[in-house]
Coordinates of C-alpha atoms in Angstrom, one line a residue:
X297 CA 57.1 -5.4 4.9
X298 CA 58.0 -8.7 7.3
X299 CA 55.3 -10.6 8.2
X300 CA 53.5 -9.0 11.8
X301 CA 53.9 -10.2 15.0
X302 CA 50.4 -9.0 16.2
X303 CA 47.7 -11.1 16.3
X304 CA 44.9 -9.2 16.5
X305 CA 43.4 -5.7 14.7
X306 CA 44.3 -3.4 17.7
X307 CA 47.4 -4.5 18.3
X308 CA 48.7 -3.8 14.2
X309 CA 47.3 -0.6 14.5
X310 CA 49.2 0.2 18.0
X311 CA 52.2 -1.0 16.6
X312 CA 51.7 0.8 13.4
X313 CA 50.9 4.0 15.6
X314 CA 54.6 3.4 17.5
X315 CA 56.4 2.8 13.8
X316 CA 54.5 5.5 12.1
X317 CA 53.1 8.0 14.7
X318 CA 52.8 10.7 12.2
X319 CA 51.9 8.8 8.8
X320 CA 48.3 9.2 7.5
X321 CA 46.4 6.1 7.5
X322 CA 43.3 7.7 6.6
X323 CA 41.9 9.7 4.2
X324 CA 37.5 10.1 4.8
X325 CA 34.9 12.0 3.7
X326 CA 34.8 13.0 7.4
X327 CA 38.7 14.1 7.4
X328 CA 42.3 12.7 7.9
X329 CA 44.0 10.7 10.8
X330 CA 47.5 9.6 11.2
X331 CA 48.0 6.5 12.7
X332 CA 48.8 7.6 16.4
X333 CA 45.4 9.7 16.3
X334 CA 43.7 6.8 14.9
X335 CA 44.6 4.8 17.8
X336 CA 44.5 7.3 20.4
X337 CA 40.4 7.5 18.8
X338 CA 39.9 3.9 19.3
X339 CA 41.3 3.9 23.0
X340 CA 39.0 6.6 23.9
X341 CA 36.1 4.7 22.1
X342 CA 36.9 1.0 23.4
X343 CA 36.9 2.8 27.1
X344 CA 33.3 4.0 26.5
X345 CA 32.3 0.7 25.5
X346 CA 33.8 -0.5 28.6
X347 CA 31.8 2.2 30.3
X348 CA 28.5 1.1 29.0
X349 CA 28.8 -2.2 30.4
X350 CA 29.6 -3.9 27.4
X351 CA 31.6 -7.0 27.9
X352 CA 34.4 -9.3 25.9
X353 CA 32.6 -11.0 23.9
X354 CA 29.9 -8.5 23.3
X355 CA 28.8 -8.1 19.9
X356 CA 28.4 -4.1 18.1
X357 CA 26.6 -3.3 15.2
X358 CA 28.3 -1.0 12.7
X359 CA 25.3 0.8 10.5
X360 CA 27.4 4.1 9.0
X361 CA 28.5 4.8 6.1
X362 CA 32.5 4.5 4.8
X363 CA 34.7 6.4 6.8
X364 CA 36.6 7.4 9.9
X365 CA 33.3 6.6 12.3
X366 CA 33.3 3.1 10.6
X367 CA 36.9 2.3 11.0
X368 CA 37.1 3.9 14.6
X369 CA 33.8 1.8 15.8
X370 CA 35.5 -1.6 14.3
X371 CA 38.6 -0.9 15.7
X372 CA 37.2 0.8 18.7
X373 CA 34.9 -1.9 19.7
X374 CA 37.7 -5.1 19.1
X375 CA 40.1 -3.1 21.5
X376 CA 37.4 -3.7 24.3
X377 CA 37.4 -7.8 23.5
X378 CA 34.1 -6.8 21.5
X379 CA 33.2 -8.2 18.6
X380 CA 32.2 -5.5 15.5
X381 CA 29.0 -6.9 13.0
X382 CA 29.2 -4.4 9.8
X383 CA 25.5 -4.0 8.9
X384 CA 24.7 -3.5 5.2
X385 CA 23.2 0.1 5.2
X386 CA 20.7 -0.4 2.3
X387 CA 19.0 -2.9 4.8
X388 CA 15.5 -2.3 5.5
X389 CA 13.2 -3.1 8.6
X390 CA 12.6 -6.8 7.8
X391 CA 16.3 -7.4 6.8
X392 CA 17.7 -5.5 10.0
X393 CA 15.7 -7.4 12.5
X394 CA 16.9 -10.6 11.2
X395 CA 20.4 -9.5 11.7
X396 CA 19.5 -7.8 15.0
X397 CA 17.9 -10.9 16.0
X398 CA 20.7 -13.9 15.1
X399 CA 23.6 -11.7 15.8
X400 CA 22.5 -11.0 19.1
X401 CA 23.8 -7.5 19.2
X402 CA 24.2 -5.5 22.8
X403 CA 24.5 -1.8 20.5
X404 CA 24.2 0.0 16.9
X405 CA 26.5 2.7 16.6
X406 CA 24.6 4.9 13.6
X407 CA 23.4 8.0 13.1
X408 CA 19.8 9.9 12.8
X409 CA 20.0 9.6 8.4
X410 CA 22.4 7.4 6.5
X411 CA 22.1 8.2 2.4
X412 CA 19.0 9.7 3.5
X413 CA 17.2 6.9 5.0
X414 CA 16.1 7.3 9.1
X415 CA 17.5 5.1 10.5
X416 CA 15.9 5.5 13.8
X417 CA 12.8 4.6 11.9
X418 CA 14.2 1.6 10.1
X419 CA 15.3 0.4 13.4
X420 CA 11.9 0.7 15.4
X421 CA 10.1 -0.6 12.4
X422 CA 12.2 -3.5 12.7
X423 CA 11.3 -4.2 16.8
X424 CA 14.2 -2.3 18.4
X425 CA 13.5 1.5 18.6
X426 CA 15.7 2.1 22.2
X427 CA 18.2 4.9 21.7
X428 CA 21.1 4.8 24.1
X429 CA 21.2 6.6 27.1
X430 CA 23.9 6.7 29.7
X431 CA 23.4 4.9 32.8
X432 CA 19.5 3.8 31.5
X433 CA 20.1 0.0 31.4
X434 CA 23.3 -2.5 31.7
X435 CA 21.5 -5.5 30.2
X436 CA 20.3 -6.7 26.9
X437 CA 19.6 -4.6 24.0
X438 CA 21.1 -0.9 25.0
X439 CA 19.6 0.7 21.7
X440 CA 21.1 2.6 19.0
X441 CA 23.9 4.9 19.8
X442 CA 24.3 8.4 17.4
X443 CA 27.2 9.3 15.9
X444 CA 26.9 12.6 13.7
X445 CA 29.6 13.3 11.0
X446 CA 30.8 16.2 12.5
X447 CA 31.9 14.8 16.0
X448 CA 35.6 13.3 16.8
X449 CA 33.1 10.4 19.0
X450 CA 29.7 9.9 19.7
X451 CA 28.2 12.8 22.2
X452 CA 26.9 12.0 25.7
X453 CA 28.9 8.8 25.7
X454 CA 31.5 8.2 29.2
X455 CA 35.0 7.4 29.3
X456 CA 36.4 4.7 31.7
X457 CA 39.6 3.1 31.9
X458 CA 41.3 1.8 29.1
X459 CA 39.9 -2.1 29.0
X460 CA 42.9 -4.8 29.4
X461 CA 43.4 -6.1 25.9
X462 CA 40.8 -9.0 25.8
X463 CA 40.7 -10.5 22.8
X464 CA 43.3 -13.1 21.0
X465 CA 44.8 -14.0 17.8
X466 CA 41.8 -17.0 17.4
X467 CA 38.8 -15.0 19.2
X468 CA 35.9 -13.5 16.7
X469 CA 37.0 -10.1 15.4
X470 CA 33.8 -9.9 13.3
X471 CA 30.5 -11.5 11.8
X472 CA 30.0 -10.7 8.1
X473 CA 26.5 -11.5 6.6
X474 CA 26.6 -12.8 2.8
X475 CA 24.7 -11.0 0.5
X476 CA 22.1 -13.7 0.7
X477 CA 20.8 -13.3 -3.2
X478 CA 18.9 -16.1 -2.8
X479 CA 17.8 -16.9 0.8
X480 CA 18.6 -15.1 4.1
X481 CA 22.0 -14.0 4.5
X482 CA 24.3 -16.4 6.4
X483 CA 26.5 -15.0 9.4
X484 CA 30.5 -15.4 8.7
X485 CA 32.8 -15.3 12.0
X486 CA 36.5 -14.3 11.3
X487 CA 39.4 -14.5 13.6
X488 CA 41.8 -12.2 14.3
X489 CA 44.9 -14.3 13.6
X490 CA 43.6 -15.2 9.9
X491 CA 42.3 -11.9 9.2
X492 CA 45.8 -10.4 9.8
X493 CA 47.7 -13.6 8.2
X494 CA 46.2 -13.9 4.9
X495 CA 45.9 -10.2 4.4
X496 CA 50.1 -9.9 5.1
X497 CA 49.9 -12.6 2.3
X498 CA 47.6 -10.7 -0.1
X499 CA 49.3 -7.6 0.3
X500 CA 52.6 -9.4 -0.1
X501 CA 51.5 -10.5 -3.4
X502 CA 50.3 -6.8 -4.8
X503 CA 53.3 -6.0 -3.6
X504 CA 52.6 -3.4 -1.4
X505 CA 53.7 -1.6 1.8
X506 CA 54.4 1.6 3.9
X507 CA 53.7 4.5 1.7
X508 CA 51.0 2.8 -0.6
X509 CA 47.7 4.5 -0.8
X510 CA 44.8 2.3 -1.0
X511 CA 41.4 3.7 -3.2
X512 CA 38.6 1.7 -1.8
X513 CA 35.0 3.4 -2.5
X514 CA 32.6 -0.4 -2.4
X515 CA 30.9 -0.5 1.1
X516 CA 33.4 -1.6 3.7
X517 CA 30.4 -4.0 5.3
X518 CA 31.4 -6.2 2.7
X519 CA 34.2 -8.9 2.6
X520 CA 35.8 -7.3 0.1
X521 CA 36.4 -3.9 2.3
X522 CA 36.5 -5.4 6.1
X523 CA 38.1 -8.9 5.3
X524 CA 40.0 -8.2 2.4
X525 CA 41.3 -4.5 1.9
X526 CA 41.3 -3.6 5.8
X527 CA 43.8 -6.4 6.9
X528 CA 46.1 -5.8 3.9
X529 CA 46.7 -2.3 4.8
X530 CA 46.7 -3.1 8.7
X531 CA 49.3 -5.5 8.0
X532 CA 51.5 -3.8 5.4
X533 CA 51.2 -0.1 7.0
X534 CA 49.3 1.6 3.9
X535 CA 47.0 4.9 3.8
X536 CA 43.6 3.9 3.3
X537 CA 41.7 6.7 1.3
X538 CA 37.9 5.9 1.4
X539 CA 34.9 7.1 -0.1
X540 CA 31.1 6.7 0.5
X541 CA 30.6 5.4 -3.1
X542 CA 32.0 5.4 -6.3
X543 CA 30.9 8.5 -8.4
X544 CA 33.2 8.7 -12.0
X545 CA 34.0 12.5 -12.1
X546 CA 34.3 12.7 -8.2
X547 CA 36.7 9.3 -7.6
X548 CA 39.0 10.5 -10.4
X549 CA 39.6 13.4 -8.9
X550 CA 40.0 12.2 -5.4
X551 CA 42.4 8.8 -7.0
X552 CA 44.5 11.4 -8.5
X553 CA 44.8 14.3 -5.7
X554 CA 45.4 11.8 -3.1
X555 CA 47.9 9.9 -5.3
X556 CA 46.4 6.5 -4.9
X557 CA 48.7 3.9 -5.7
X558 CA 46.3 0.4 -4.9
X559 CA 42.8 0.2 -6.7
X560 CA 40.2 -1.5 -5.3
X561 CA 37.5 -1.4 -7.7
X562 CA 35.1 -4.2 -8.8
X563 CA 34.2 -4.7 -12.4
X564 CA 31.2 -1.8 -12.1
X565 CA 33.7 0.6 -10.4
X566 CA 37.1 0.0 -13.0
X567 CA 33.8 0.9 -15.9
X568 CA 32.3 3.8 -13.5
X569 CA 35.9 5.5 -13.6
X570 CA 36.2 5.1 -17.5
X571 CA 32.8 6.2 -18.5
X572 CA 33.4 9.3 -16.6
X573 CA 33.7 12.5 -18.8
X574 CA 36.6 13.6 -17.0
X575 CA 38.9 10.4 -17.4
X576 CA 41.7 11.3 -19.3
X577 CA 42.5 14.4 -18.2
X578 CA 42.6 13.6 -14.5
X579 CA 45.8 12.1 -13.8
X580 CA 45.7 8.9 -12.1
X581 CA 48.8 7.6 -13.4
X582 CA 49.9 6.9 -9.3
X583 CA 47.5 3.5 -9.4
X584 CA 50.5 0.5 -9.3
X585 CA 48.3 -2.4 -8.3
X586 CA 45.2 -3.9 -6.7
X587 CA 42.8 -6.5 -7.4
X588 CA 41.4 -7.3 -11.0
X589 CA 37.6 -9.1 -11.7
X590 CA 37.2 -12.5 -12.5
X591 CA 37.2 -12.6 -16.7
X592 CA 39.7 -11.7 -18.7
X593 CA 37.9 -8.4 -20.7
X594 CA 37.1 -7.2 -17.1
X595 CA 40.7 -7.5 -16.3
X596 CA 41.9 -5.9 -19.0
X597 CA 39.6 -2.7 -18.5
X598 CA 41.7 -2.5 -15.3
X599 CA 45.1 -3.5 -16.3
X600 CA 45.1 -1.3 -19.8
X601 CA 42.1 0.8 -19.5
X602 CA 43.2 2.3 -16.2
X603 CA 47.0 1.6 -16.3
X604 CA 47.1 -0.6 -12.8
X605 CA 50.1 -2.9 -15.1
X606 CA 51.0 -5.0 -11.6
X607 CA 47.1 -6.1 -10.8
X608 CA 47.0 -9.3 -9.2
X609 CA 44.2 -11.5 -10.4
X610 CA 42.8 -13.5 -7.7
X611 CA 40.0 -15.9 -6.4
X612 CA 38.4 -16.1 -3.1
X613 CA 35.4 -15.2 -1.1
X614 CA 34.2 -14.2 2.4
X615 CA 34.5 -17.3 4.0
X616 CA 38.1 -17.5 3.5
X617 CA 39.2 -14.3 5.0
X618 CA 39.4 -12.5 1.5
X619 CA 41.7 -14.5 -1.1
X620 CA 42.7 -18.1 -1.8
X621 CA 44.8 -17.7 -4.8
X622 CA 46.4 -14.4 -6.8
X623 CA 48.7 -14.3 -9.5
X624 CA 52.1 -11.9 -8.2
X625 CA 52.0 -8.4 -9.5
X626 CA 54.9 -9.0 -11.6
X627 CA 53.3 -11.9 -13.7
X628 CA 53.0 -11.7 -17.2
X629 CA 50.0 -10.5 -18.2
X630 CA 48.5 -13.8 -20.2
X631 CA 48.9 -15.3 -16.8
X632 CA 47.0 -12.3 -15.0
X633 CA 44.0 -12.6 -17.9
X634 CA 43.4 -16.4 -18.0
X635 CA 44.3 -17.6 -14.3
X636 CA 43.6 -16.5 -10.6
X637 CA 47.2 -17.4 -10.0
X638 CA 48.5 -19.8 -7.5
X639 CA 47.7 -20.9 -3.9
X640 CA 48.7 -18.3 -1.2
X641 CA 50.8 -19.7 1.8
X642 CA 47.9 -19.2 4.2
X643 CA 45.8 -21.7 2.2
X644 CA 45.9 -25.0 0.6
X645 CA 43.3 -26.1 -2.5
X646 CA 42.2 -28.7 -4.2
X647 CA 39.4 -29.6 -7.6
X648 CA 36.8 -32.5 -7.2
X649 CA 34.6 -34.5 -9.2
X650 CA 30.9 -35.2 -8.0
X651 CA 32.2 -38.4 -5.8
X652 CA 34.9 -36.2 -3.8
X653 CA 37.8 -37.9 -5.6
X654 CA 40.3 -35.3 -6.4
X655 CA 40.4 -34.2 -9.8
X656 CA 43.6 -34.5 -12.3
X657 CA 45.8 -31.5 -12.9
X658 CA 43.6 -29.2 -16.1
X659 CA 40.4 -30.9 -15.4
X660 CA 37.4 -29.3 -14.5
X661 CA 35.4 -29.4 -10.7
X662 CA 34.3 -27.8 -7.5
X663 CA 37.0 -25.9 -5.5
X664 CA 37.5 -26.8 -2.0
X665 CA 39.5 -24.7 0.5
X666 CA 41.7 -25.2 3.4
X667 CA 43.5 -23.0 5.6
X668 CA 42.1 -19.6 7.0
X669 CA 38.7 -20.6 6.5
X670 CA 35.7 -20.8 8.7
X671 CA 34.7 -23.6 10.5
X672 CA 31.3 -22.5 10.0
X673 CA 28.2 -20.3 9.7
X674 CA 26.7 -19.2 13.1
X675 CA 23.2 -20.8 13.1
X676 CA 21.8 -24.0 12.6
X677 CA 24.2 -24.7 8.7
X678 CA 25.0 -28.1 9.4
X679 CA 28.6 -29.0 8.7
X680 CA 27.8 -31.4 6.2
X681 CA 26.2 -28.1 4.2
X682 CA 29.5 -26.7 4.0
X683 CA 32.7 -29.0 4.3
X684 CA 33.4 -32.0 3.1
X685 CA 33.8 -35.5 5.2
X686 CA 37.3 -34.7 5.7
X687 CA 37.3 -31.1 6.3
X688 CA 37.8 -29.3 3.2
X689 CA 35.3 -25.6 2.7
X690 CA 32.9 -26.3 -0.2
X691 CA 33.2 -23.0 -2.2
X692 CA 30.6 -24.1 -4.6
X693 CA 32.6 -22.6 -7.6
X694 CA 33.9 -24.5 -10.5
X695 CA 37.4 -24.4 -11.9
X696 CA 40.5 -26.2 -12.8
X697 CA 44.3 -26.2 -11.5
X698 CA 47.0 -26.5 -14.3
X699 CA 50.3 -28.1 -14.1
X700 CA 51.7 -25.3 -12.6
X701 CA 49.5 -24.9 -9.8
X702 CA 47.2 -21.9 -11.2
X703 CA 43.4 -21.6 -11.0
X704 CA 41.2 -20.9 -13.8
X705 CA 38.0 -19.8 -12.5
X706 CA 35.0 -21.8 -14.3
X707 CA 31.9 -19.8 -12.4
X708 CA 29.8 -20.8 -9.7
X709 CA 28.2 -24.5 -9.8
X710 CA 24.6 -22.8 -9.4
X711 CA 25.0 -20.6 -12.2
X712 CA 25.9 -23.8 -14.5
X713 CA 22.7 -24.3 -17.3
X714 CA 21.4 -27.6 -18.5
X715 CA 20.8 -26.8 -21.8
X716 CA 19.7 -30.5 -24.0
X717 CA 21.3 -32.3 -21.3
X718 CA 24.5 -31.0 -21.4
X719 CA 26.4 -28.6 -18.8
X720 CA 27.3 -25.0 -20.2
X721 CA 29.3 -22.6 -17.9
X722 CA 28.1 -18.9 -18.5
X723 CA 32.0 -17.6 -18.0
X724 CA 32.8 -19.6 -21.0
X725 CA 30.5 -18.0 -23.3
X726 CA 30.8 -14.1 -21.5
X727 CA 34.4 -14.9 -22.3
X728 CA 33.9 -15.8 -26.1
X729 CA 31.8 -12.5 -25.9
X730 CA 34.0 -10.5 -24.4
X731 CA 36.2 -10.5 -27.5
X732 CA 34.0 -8.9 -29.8
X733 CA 34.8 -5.8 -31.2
X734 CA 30.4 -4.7 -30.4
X735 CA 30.5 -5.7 -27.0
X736 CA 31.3 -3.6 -24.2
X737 CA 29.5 -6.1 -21.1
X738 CA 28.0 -9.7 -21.5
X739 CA 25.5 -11.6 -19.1
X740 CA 24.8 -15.0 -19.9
X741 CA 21.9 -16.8 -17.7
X742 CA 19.2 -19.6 -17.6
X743 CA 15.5 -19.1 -18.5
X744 CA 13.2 -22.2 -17.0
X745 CA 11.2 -23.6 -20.4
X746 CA 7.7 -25.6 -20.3
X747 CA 9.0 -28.4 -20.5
X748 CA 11.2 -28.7 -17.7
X749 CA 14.7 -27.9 -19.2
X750 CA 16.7 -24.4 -20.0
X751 CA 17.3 -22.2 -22.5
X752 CA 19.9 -19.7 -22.6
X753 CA 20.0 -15.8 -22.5
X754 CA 22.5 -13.2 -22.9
X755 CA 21.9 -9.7 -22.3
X756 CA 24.7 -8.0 -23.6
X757 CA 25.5 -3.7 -23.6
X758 CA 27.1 -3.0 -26.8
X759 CA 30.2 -0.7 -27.1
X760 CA 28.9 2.7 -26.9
X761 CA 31.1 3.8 -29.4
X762 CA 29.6 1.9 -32.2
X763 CA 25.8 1.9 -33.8
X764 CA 24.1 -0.3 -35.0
X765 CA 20.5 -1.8 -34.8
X766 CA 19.7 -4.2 -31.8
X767 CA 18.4 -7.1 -34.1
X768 CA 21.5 -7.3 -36.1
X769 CA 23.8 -7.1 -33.2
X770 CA 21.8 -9.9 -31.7
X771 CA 22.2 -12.0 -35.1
X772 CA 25.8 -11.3 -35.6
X773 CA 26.7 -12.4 -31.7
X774 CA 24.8 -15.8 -32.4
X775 CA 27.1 -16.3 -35.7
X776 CA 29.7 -15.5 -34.0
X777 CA 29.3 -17.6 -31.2
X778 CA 28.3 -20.9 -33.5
X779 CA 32.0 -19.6 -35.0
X780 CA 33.6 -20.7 -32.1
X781 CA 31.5 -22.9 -29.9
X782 CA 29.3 -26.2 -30.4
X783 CA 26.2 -25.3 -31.2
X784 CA 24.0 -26.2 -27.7
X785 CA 26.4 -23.1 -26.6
X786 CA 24.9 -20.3 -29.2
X787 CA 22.1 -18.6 -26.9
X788 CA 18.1 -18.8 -27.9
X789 CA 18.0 -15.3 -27.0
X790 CA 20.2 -12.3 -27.2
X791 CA 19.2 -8.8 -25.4
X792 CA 20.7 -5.7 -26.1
X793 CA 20.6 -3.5 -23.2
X794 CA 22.2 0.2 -22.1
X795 CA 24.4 0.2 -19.4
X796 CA 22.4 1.7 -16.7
X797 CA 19.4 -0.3 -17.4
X798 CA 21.8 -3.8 -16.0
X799 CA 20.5 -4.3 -12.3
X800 CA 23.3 -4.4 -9.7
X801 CA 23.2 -5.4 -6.1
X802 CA 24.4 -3.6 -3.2
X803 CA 27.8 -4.9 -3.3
X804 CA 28.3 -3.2 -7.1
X805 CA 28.3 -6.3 -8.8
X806 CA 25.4 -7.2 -11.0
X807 CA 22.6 -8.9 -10.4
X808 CA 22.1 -12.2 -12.5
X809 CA 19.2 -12.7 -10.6
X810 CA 17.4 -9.8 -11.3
X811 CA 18.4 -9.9 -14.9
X812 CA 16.5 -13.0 -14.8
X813 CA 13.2 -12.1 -13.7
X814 CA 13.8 -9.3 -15.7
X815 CA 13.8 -11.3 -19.4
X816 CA 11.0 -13.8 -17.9
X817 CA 8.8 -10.7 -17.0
X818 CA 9.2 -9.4 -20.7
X819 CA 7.9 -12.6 -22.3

């Protein structure tokens, strides 16, 4: 599919509505809509925004699960020169009244329970307990608008006129709020004009276009779901078929009954679908392509495991509106498993040393990003935080660029031990791991020792397919590592763990973190 014209989120889906009136472009737990409905929903929406007194500019919170109500309100509230803030529904009081508070928000769009939490409650709890009202107040906070599952748009709300379009190609279409793992999360602005352009190039490089169905069950309040798999099927015309969460049995059956072609799983998700005792005899032979994990055993799970042979491997993060670089779909697959493929046209790249000078093609530094990327957090992050003197984002993350111009991912610079003095990426040894016949997963992480310095840990989950006694695993994983790795590499400490008992955050992924305080409790 050419590149769009449109600049914006409302005006791809209007244009998409005019090309395909009568094509599905969603599939929800709360129903279908083609994409004239779909648009014809957020008209009547962004006019009862308008209604309410909300002006360009204004900011809406998003606190609903996946589905049609989620889509409509982000869509809804953009085509009224609002801007949408997708709010992380495992939040509790303390977490929603710092997001309340710093995004400024004029209205939550929710409902009474979300996954069985009241929300009501979480909201008063958390200093803001007004529930909207027509006509009660056209200033400040107007409270917390209900939207139950079963209606088309919220009840009691008014319809106006249809607002003029009001926002442009380089005005905020949304604030994302990083998971914040470590300290409070940090608020992401992204333009419409970037959003749209680098997910036409991401698409472009899976390969997709009208007709593709897109599988996305992670929670869309995440970059990977509103900055990443949203613009690529707004600007490539594909079905999106969402679910709440990813449940094995369940998303097989949906993946194969609504003949999903794109996957867009993480790591726990691709594993979710191949534990399930139903995989392999649901029949989800339709998934083509999609987006693969970061090492090379978790892309393999996707590539052979679940038969998605053109996945695109591919580096990036919220701040720069979803991907920087993806191998093609059509790559061979040694290039998919041991790169995240070249720069897309929407962004430039570059690996430094520790002075800023600009590393040599193969060796190793910190990735720094250019193109659609943020300027910078809203706050008080001080420029000098996040970019470098002459402009370049600071992902961070480590890596290298070969002679050909493709990324190998090297983990991120926090995560990098100390162990006797000497630097040791975690990827390096999961990697070495991953190849072992006993090991299904592998988590490698630093412990803090008396005496100032590092050892390391791995907690690995063993194939469940083989038996065998924890200590021996644990000795056998150590030889096997001093087989193939200097010495300082071969962890103090090996931990055998089941599946279920590895800690994930909300996102899906799993939590290194709490893996950590985990193995330090335990001592």
């Amino acid at each position: 599919m050419s590149a769009p014209t449109e600049t914006t989120f409302p005006a791809a889906l209007a244009a998409l509505a005019r090309r395909f009136p009568d094509q599905e472009a969603v599939v929800a737990p709360e129903g279908r809509m083609t994409f004239a409905e779909f648009t014809r929903r957020c008209e009547e929406l962004a006019s009862a925004f308008a209604a309410a007194g909300l002006r360009p500019g204004d900011r809406v919170g998003i606190l609903l699960p996946n589905g049609l109500r989620w889509l409509v309100t982000m869509i809804g509230a953009q085509r009224a020169g609002l801007v949408a803030v997708p709010i992380n529904t495992w939040y509790r009081s303390a977490e929603l009244a710092h997001l309340l508070g710093t995004a400024q928000l004029r209205l939550v769009v929710t409902e009474e329970k979300v996954f069985g939490k009241d929300m009501l409650a979480e909201l008063a709890a958390a200093g803001y307990d007004e529930v909207f009202a027509t006509g009660a107040r056209t200033d400040g906070y107007l409270g917390a608008l209900l939207w139950p599952a079963a209606e088309q748009l919220p009840p009691g709300i008014e319809n106006g006129p249809a607002p003029a379009q009001g926002a442009g190609p380089e005005d905020i279409a949304m604030i994302l709020y990083t998971s914040g793992s470590t300290a409070l999360p940090k608020a992401v602005p992204l333009e419409h004009g970037k959003l749209l352009r680098n997910g036409h190039a991401m698409g472009t490089r899976m390969r997709v276009g009208p007709g593709d169905r897109l599988w996305f069950a992670m929670p869309l309040f995440f970059g990977y779901g509103a900055c990443n798999a949203l613009p690529v099927a707004l600007s490539h015309g594909i079905t999106l078929c969402i679910e709440e969460k990813v449940e094995g049995d369940a998303s097989l059956a949906f993946i194969e009954r609504e003949r999903c072609t794109v996957s867009y799983g993480l790591a726990t998700a691709v594993r979710a679908l191949l534990a399930a005792p139903s995989f392999g005899t649901r029949d989800i032979s339709s998934l083509r392509t999609g987006p693969v994990g970061f090492n090379s055993e978790d892309k393999r799970l996707a590539i052979e495991g679940l038969g998605i042979t053109e996945a695109c491997s591919a580096f990036g993060l919220t701040e720069s509106y979803g991907f920087v670089t993806m191998t093609d779909a059509h790559d061979p697959l040694e290039v998919k498993l041991h790169t995240q493929g070249t720069c897309l046209p929407t962004q430039h790249i570059r690996i430094v040393d520790k002075t800023g000078a600009v590393c040599a093609p193969g060796a190793s530094g910190e990735i720094e990003v250019r193109g659609c990327v943020i300027d910078g957090y809203l706050g008080h992050v001080e420029p000098g935080d996040t970019h470098s003197a002459d402009g370049w984002f600071r992902t961070g993350d480590l890596g290298s660029i070969d002679a050909d111009g493709r990324l190998a991912f090297g983990g991120r610079w926090k995560e990098m031990l100390k162990i006797k003095g000497i630097n040791v990426s975690p990827l390096e040894i999961e990697g070495i791991l991953g190849e072992h016949a006993e090991v299904d997963q592998a988590y490698v992480i630093g412990l803090s020792t008396s005496d100032g310095d590092q050892e390391m840990a791995c907690v690995v989950v063993p194939d469940e397919r083989r038996v065998a006694d924890e200590a021996g695993l644990a000795h056998r994983l150590r030889e096997y590592i001093r087989d193939r790795a200097a010495s300082y590499k071969v962890p103090a400490r090996v931990v055998v763990m089941g599946s279920h008992s590895v800690p994930q955050t909300h996102t899906g992924k799993v939590s290194k973190l709490k893996l950590r305080e985990m193995l330090e409790a335990a001592e």
